[in-house]
Amino acid sequence: MEEARLIKFLSWIEEDVVFWDETSRLLVPAGAKAIGRVLAKAEGVVAGVEFVEPLLRRMGFEVDVHRRDGEAVQPGDLIMELRGDARKLLEVGRVLLNVLMHASGVATATRGLVERAQRHGAKVAATRKTLPGLRALEKMAVMAGGGDPHRLSLSDAVLIKKEHLRFAGGVGEAVRKAKEGTSFTKKVEVEVETPEDALEAALAGADIVMLDNFSPEDVKRALDLLKREGLRDKVVVEVSGGINEENVEDYARLGVDVLSSGGITHSARALDMSMEVIPL
Amino acid sequence: MEEARLIKFLSWIEEDVVFWDETSRLLVPAGAKAIGRVLAKAEGVVAGVEFVEPLLRRMGFEVDVHRRDGEAVQPGDLIMELRGDARKLLEVGRVLLNVLMHASGVATATRGLVERAQRHGAKVAATRKTLPGLRALEKMAVMAGGGDPHRLSLSDAVLIKKEHLRFAGGVGEAVRKAKEGTSFTKKVEVEVETPEDALEAALAGADIVMLDNFSPEDVKRALDLLKREGLRDKVVVEVSGGINEENVEDYARLGVDVLSSGGITHSARALDMSMEVIPL
Amino acid sequence: MEEARLIKFLSWIEEDVVFWDETSRLLVPAGAKAIGRVLAKAEGVVAGVEFVEPLLRRMGFEVDVHRRDGEAVQPGDLIMELRGDARKLLEVGRVLLNVLMHASGVATATRGLVERAQRHGAKVAATRKTLPGLRALEKMAVMAGGGDPHRLSLSDAVLIKKEHLRFAGGVGEAVRKAKEGTSFTKKVEVEVETPEDALEAALAGADIVMLDNFSPEDVKRALDLLKREGLRDKVVVEVSGGINEENVEDYARLGVDVLSSGGITHSARALDMSMEVIPL
Amino acid sequence: MEEARLIKFLSWIEEDVVFWDETSRLLVPAGAKAIGRVLAKAEGVVAGVEFVEPLLRRMGFEVDVHRRDGEAVQPGDLIMELRGDARKLLEVGRVLLNVLMHASGVATATRGLVERAQRHGAKVAATRKTLPGLRALEKMAVMAGGGDPHRLSLSDAVLIKKEHLRFAGGVGEAVRKAKEGTSFTKKVEVEVETPEDALEAALAGADIVMLDNFSPEDVKRALDLLKREGLRDKVVVEVSGGINEENVEDYARLGVDVLSSGGITHSARALDMSMEVIPL
Amino acid sequence: MEEARLIKFLSWIEEDVVFWDETSRLLVPAGAKAIGRVLAKAEGVVAGVEFVEPLLRRMGFEVDVHRRDGEAVQPGDLIMELRGDARKLLEVGRVLLNVLMHASGVATATRGLVERAQRHGAKVAATRKTLPGLRALEKMAVMAGGGDPHRLSLSDAVLIKKEHLRFAGGVGEAVRKAKEGTSFTKKVEVEVETPEDALEAALAGADIVMLDNFSPEDVKRALDLLKREGLRDKVVVEVSGGINEENVEDYARLGVDVLSSGGITHSARALDMSMEVIPL
Amino acid sequence: MEEARLIKFLSWIEEDVVFWDETSRLLVPAGAKAIGRVLAKAEGVVAGVEFVEPLLRRMGFEVDVHRRDGEAVQPGDLIMELRGDARKLLEVGRVLLNVLMHASGVATATRGLVERAQRHGAKVAATRKTLPGLRALEKMAVMAGGGDPHRLSLSDAVLIKKEHLRFAGGVGEAVRKAKEGTSFTKKVEVEVETPEDALEAALAGADIVMLDNFSPEDVKRALDLLKREGLRDKVVVEVSGGINEENVEDYARLGVDVLSSGGITHSARALDMSMEVIPL
């Protein structure tokens, strides 16, 4: 919600300001006005603009958006322009760039995988490997890059991992227990380690099967088993573990539905930007 | 402060849990106990352990730390082990890894620069280009990697940037105004764009001069100007802008004091880890 | 998460205490110890115990639980016993009862519907008509009463209501748009107002169809249409609107899957309880 | 205070939204405008409008209020109309109804008792048996229904209950201790279990005596004792315990001053309402 | 409530620490233990010990209290001793002293007035002129000094000030309106500016009359008017405005009930203390 | 940051209001408008206006400022005027005065020292002896009075106190360790107890030496030692401990740089003010 995001954004600025901006207090006249122009310094996909725009307005800035979430930028492109109190602009500037550069980095990394995966009809999805406190921002950035956000939290959907199986018996039994016990509004996904377990999961009624750290050969074998049993259309097949721009097509071309990647969130390089400040 | 960090850490877990962990509710018996073993899956420098250890204890886990902040790890190394309620362990697990992997990624990136810079007697410093909400965690990770945290916030020290100069006149005038107006407990740093401005800053009494996006040649020229005026020892010289493992020694060997990098925080690759969960 | 619940619980006590408990300050000796015995004063199903128990322990009380969530009670039954500082016990007492009485009222109302619905193999589900701030507590109480919590929030699952259709075209189009646009981890539900729309929804691939304010006759007609098209097993059929103990079986016996009710949360009568305080 | 209420209201919306409204994201165009019309679906007394109106304005909606707190409504009556961003309206809609339906339910239940009690010149009062987090909202709703809010919190006034007497000696002694020790700005009330204790309380100077779970006969005896000692005018007599629409006049006609009821807050049925959404 | 106070106390420490204690990080070994001895450096009355003691324990310190709230101290007296982690002790030390010194300053100033007033049987009361954020701490300190805390907040009791009279008609009318409209659990006080208004207030049924900025002569005249009408025992008479150690007896000896002072909270000199830290 | 200050200011009002302003509810018509005129009742220096002005505007008041932070006032002078909703004005009034009176008291006390110290070219500085929760407000008030705020928090600068020396060896060793270990952006200050230690500190490279509780004679001796070693210009000399209006010149005239005082914050008398409320 916008208000919750505003509170978070203000806490990020507060983390940077703490008491006051000592430099602006000394050198920028109280009441001075300025324009801030956010410029791309690298090529990539923009994200985070949708997140910050309403917040900046509520902080009293006039805002012109030149690139929306999901749009491509080249070095030198103007992304957004804000206008308002100069001290406040300088106070918010670094945090604004930190948000936009990170979100755009995530979107750019996502787009890199998406472009390759969709040649073969597969989707790219994120994981819960997001940076602490940035879950919503990163999931939105993944969508801006064309990806699927996957589960947003532990209460969204059931995802049975190998850790759970140690408490819950075999794949089939765990899936059946989960289907029976969870709400009819939720899907049940299970992470498996062998093609045979993938089949067992599908037979037990899993909505989604995640093939964890499979070689392309094992993925193929899992898909074949599912097809042989007439279950391929009943279950979404997701592949996870070490997916990157080099190997994503090796998996995608096998006919899986979804490729998920932690790296697009936890290891995205920031998309470089700067803010030019012009006194009015 | 430990308590403030605990509140932050809990909010990160809350972001991941929201209502409850639906999968554990269904499959992990209430009251079950487990061990969680955090293992390195790549080579690097550990950080974040100091941050999370007291918090995990206060959440009721027994914790054994095997690698402390700043220590090196190889794939397979045990970093820490926690023991406690199984549902709670699963609830906290992903966030714990997200914190450790990111902090260790920052420390590893920092160490990469530090090893090169210190061959020439130079320090590596971070910037304010930290991810929103993670300022303290990342600055601590930089220190674990052997780096200098630099300013922690806008109220710590004066750092006059080119944006301020547009409101405050020339470099020399701005430095003098700042020295006069700020507390005697604070240092005054100024970012400059030419060797001549570096000299002007030093003459005006700046404690630190940051050479922003200088070529090695211009850095050399700036240092020569300072030496010629007998000012080299009166001022800390920091170089910033595009510093990376490839070029850091080109600058360090010129005799600058500090090399600062935004990339060690905003674009650090996570150091891969996993948590093995063993029922008790 | 336990910690988040503790913060909420403490804020509820704070709302009641504000500055301090003036009566206890005057009449209860500092340091006195006491036992508090929570007793049922009416017949029903207990809930909220699971919610408060760990919180009371963390506040320093010894706690013995005699009735767990979902268990039946008769007037006079002991539900839980706590032991600790007398002033603190008196400070927490009223809020503790307010929580338990409300949660147990919700569980009792749910159980009333569940017992009738399950004779016909139907489930009972809650809605988002929960009291503000009590979402998790009430959803847990619904589960204690044998009900399905349904969506926990607006980000959990897609539920297309008639308000959305005004912006999104017909039922079929809206369902298709939603299926295509939402994450593969989420189900898509749609609220319909005619049997024909129910069919259209199922044809478009809805996972769940909610028949809103249907008469039993219209429910029957909707089910017949779905069966005729071979879609009855592809879609969960939920009936909503004015479900109560009197009419729930009229719907359940028609063969619907789920009956949802706002009244079990927003209009549940508290299950009466008292706390006897015994000085130690 | 308005600002504190806004924060609370936003936290209630946040509880419902969590990350974002997935359905509106998919089906409602960004920037679309709409009208929301809140309509009564049952007969009763409105409350909560005064609470939400300024908050909705501060969230950017235009608001027209058609029924104020304390006014009667019939099914179909328009209570309020809001106009603004369609996605935001849908985001806030359910919570708004949850607040208004509950508050109006409390006001309606209160009015039911008030109409009967005031025939005999008695007041109706609430208790501290309010739902957690809703103290202010419910106390305002009680006033909208014509009731007295009674103590707002434990720091407002002294109310000696039987639990305190176990630590503090007899009724008379406890009252004297409280009168002596509390601020001259506070009243002292005491809960008694026999007519004789009521007299002892009055003799000791209690400002208010609460006859707890008295039969009408015992109430009469207590009043007679007070009159006989010339104390009837010196003390407010409150009756509490199981007061409802059936028995309220049996007590009120005896000449007591106040009848208090927990049921008007903890067991009020919601007053049914709906919100019609019209795209603009 | 203890928990709410802990959160406040931690926020005060956080205000002082911000990121970390840089000096202790450099010079105090991690894990070192120490004793902290809080010593009085001036004569006065201790307060704040009751406030901080449970909080310090919950932070993990062992605490020995040597002087309780309300006890007198001489320079050199040991007030409390805490034992625990040395870094944490240094982190908390300054804030602890800031709290104790201020609270004890308030208690000492209160005691100064109380000793004089009670010679004549009058009480001393505080006002709402408390320092922002410190209401509960200062009201407790006033009680430690033997004073009456007066109203704790705007929702506690009715106090009609001259600002209200401008909206509400004359003194008598305002008092009657307030008595009729407020809860039977609250007292009604009115601030008056002439002896005649004091009489009007008492005739209208005010529980407390505050003579605002009256000369001793006017106080006497007000008391005489009340006595003449037989109202002196029906109303508490409070005198306010410029009360200090010099003039308090001039008012007290006239037979007023309460003397209230803003200065005991807003202008109290801190009672000087220090904390000696001894490594273990 | 303005937003963080607003949240703090609102929490202060909330502390005073709690549920609602019962008196205004009864006597001030909803929707009435009023002017509030803040008037000085004593002579002094104004502060806090800069802090509250933007906050009052954001709460919906029109604000005219007649005296800015740092300006002198005489009794009767108009400081600020606000215009808006009458109930809200009364709700905010007391807290507003509590803030302004305290901040102005701090500024006035500071100015008293500053005027005397600057005759001899010395600065006056505050300490960390600020009232809990009021650090930023008081440091701003000190600046309004012409003083230096000194360290804002424990993470700003290194200040080695005698407590640290017990863990860290002698003065020289501690200073060297701190200089080596802390960031190049921070100054290192050390508190010493003898003239010889002052010299040792300066020799070790301390940026600032604080002479703690020195007699004027010892201060002189310390300065002489520093001059003799040619170090007087390399180090800032601060004197602390019992500085007041009587003795400040005795120290200042010796040629020290800074005189710091805890009393200007922890024991400042409030500057008396009142708010006149005029209905519109």
Short mmCIF file of C-alpha atoms in Angstrom, two decimals, chain F residues 110-270:
data_model
loop_
_atom_site.label_atom_id
_atom_site.label_comp_id
_atom_site.label_asym_id
_atom_site.label_seq_id
_atom_site.Cartn_x
_atom_site.Cartn_y
_atom_site.Cartn_z
CA THR F 110 23.39 28.75 25.98
CA ARG F 111 23.36 32.40 25.00
CA GLY F 112 24.17 33.33 28.57
CA LEU F 113 27.42 31.38 28.37
CA VAL F 114 28.17 32.27 24.76
CA GLU F 115 28.07 36.00 25.38
CA ARG F 116 30.65 35.67 28.11
CA ALA F 117 32.88 33.14 26.37
CA GLN F 118 33.12 34.90 23.07
CA ARG F 119 34.53 38.02 24.72
CA HIS F 120 37.65 35.84 24.96
CA GLY F 121 37.29 34.10 21.63
CA ALA F 122 36.08 30.80 23.05
CA LYS F 123 33.18 28.66 21.88
CA VAL F 124 30.50 27.10 24.06
CA ALA F 125 29.50 23.51 23.33
CA ALA F 126 26.79 21.13 24.48
CA THR F 127 27.29 17.54 25.63
CA ARG F 128 25.39 14.24 25.42
CA LYS F 129 23.64 15.21 28.68
CA THR F 130 20.39 15.86 26.83
CA LEU F 131 16.93 14.86 27.97
CA PRO F 132 15.89 11.47 26.62
CA GLY F 133 14.14 11.72 23.25
CA LEU F 134 15.06 15.40 22.82
CA ARG F 135 18.59 15.14 21.43
CA ALA F 136 17.90 16.80 18.06
CA LEU F 137 15.62 19.49 19.51
CA GLU F 138 18.14 20.43 22.19
CA LYS F 139 21.16 20.39 19.87
CA MET F 140 19.27 22.71 17.50
CA ALA F 141 18.38 24.93 20.45
CA VAL F 142 22.05 25.08 21.45
CA MET F 143 22.90 26.25 17.92
CA ALA F 144 20.08 28.82 18.12
CA GLY F 145 21.75 30.14 21.26
CA GLY F 146 25.07 30.42 19.43
CA GLY F 147 26.62 27.24 20.78
CA ASP F 148 28.33 24.30 19.12
CA PRO F 149 26.31 21.07 19.23
CA HIS F 150 29.40 18.87 19.82
CA ARG F 151 29.02 15.13 19.00
CA LEU F 152 25.45 14.26 18.10
CA SER F 153 25.75 10.58 18.98
CA LEU F 154 28.14 7.80 19.88
CA SER F 155 28.72 7.00 16.21
CA ASP F 156 29.73 10.52 15.17
CA ALA F 157 33.19 10.89 16.57
CA VAL F 158 35.54 9.13 18.96
CA LEU F 159 35.58 10.48 22.50
CA ILE F 160 37.77 8.49 24.85
CA LYS F 161 36.63 8.91 28.43
CA LYS F 162 38.25 7.73 31.62
CA GLU F 163 35.90 4.73 31.58
CA HIS F 164 37.48 3.62 28.31
CA LEU F 165 40.99 4.08 29.60
CA ARG F 166 40.35 1.42 32.20
CA PHE F 167 40.07 -1.06 29.35
CA ALA F 168 42.53 0.47 26.94
CA GLY F 169 45.74 1.38 28.69
CA GLY F 170 47.20 4.89 28.99
CA VAL F 171 46.06 8.03 27.25
CA GLY F 172 48.69 7.90 24.53
CA GLU F 173 48.14 4.27 23.73
CA ALA F 174 44.37 4.70 23.61
CA VAL F 175 44.62 7.68 21.30
CA ARG F 176 46.97 5.85 18.95
CA LYS F 177 44.72 2.79 18.88
CA ALA F 178 41.69 4.95 18.15
CA LYS F 179 43.41 6.98 15.41
CA GLU F 180 44.49 3.78 13.74
CA GLY F 181 41.20 1.95 14.04
CA THR F 182 38.60 4.56 13.33
CA SER F 183 37.53 5.90 9.95
CA PHE F 184 39.61 8.64 8.35
CA THR F 185 36.41 10.71 8.37
CA LYS F 186 36.24 10.95 12.16
CA LYS F 187 38.07 13.07 14.73
CA VAL F 188 39.49 11.58 17.92
CA GLU F 189 38.93 13.37 21.21
CA VAL F 190 40.17 12.30 24.63
CA GLU F 191 39.16 13.35 28.12
CA VAL F 192 42.14 13.83 30.42
CA GLU F 193 42.57 14.44 34.12
CA THR F 194 46.00 16.02 34.36
CA PRO F 195 48.00 18.55 32.35
CA GLU F 196 50.55 15.81 31.67
CA ASP F 197 47.88 13.60 30.14
CA ALA F 198 46.81 16.49 27.96
CA LEU F 199 50.31 16.66 26.59
CA GLU F 200 50.48 12.90 26.11
CA ALA F 201 47.19 13.01 24.21
CA ALA F 202 48.40 15.75 21.90
CA LEU F 203 51.68 13.96 21.29
CA ALA F 204 49.73 10.84 20.35
CA GLY F 205 47.82 12.82 17.75
CA ALA F 206 44.47 13.53 19.42
CA ASP F 207 42.42 16.04 17.45
CA ILE F 208 40.72 17.36 20.57
CA VAL F 209 41.70 17.20 24.24
CA MET F 210 39.06 17.68 26.88
CA LEU F 211 40.32 18.93 30.23
CA ASP F 212 37.84 17.40 32.63
CA ASN F 213 37.09 19.21 35.89
CA PHE F 214 40.34 21.19 35.79
CA SER F 215 40.93 24.23 37.95
CA PRO F 216 41.85 27.35 35.99
CA GLU F 217 45.41 26.86 37.21
CA ASP F 218 45.62 23.37 35.81
CA VAL F 219 44.11 24.52 32.54
CA LYS F 220 46.82 27.12 32.33
CA ARG F 221 49.48 24.53 33.04
CA ALA F 222 48.10 22.25 30.35
CA LEU F 223 48.11 25.05 27.81
CA ASP F 224 51.66 25.95 28.75
CA LEU F 225 52.83 22.38 28.30
CA LEU F 226 51.21 22.24 24.88
CA LYS F 227 52.72 25.52 23.81
CA ARG F 228 56.14 24.52 25.02
CA GLU F 229 56.01 21.43 22.81
CA GLY F 230 54.69 23.42 19.88
CA LEU F 231 51.43 21.52 19.93
CA ARG F 232 48.95 24.22 20.88
CA ASP F 233 47.86 24.73 17.27
CA LYS F 234 47.56 21.04 16.50
CA VAL F 235 44.89 20.31 19.03
CA VAL F 236 41.55 21.78 20.04
CA VAL F 237 41.41 22.34 23.79
CA GLU F 238 38.01 21.85 25.43
CA VAL F 239 37.25 22.44 29.09
CA SER F 240 34.36 20.65 30.75
CA GLY F 241 32.87 20.20 34.22
CA GLY F 242 30.86 22.68 36.23
CA ILE F 243 31.03 25.51 33.70
CA ASN F 244 28.44 28.19 34.48
CA GLU F 245 27.83 31.91 33.99
CA GLU F 246 29.93 32.71 37.04
CA ASN F 247 33.11 30.89 36.09
CA VAL F 248 32.96 30.67 32.31
CA GLU F 249 35.13 33.76 31.79
CA ASP F 250 37.76 32.51 34.25
CA TYR F 251 38.35 29.65 31.85
CA ALA F 252 37.72 31.43 28.59
CA ARG F 253 40.28 34.11 29.22
CA LEU F 254 43.02 31.50 29.55
CA GLY F 255 42.80 30.89 25.82
CA VAL F 256 40.98 27.56 25.60
CA ASP F 257 39.02 26.84 22.45
CA VAL F 258 35.80 25.35 23.74
CA LEU F 259 33.85 25.32 26.98
CA SER F 260 31.27 22.60 27.21
CA SER F 261 28.32 22.44 29.57
CA GLY F 262 25.73 19.79 30.40
CA GLY F 263 23.66 22.25 32.36
CA ILE F 264 22.57 24.23 29.29
CA THR F 265 20.55 21.18 28.26
CA HIS F 266 19.78 19.14 31.37
CA SER F 267 19.02 21.97 33.74
CA ALA F 268 17.74 24.78 31.56
CA ARG F 269 14.78 26.67 33.03
CA ALA F 270 11.86 26.82 30.60
#
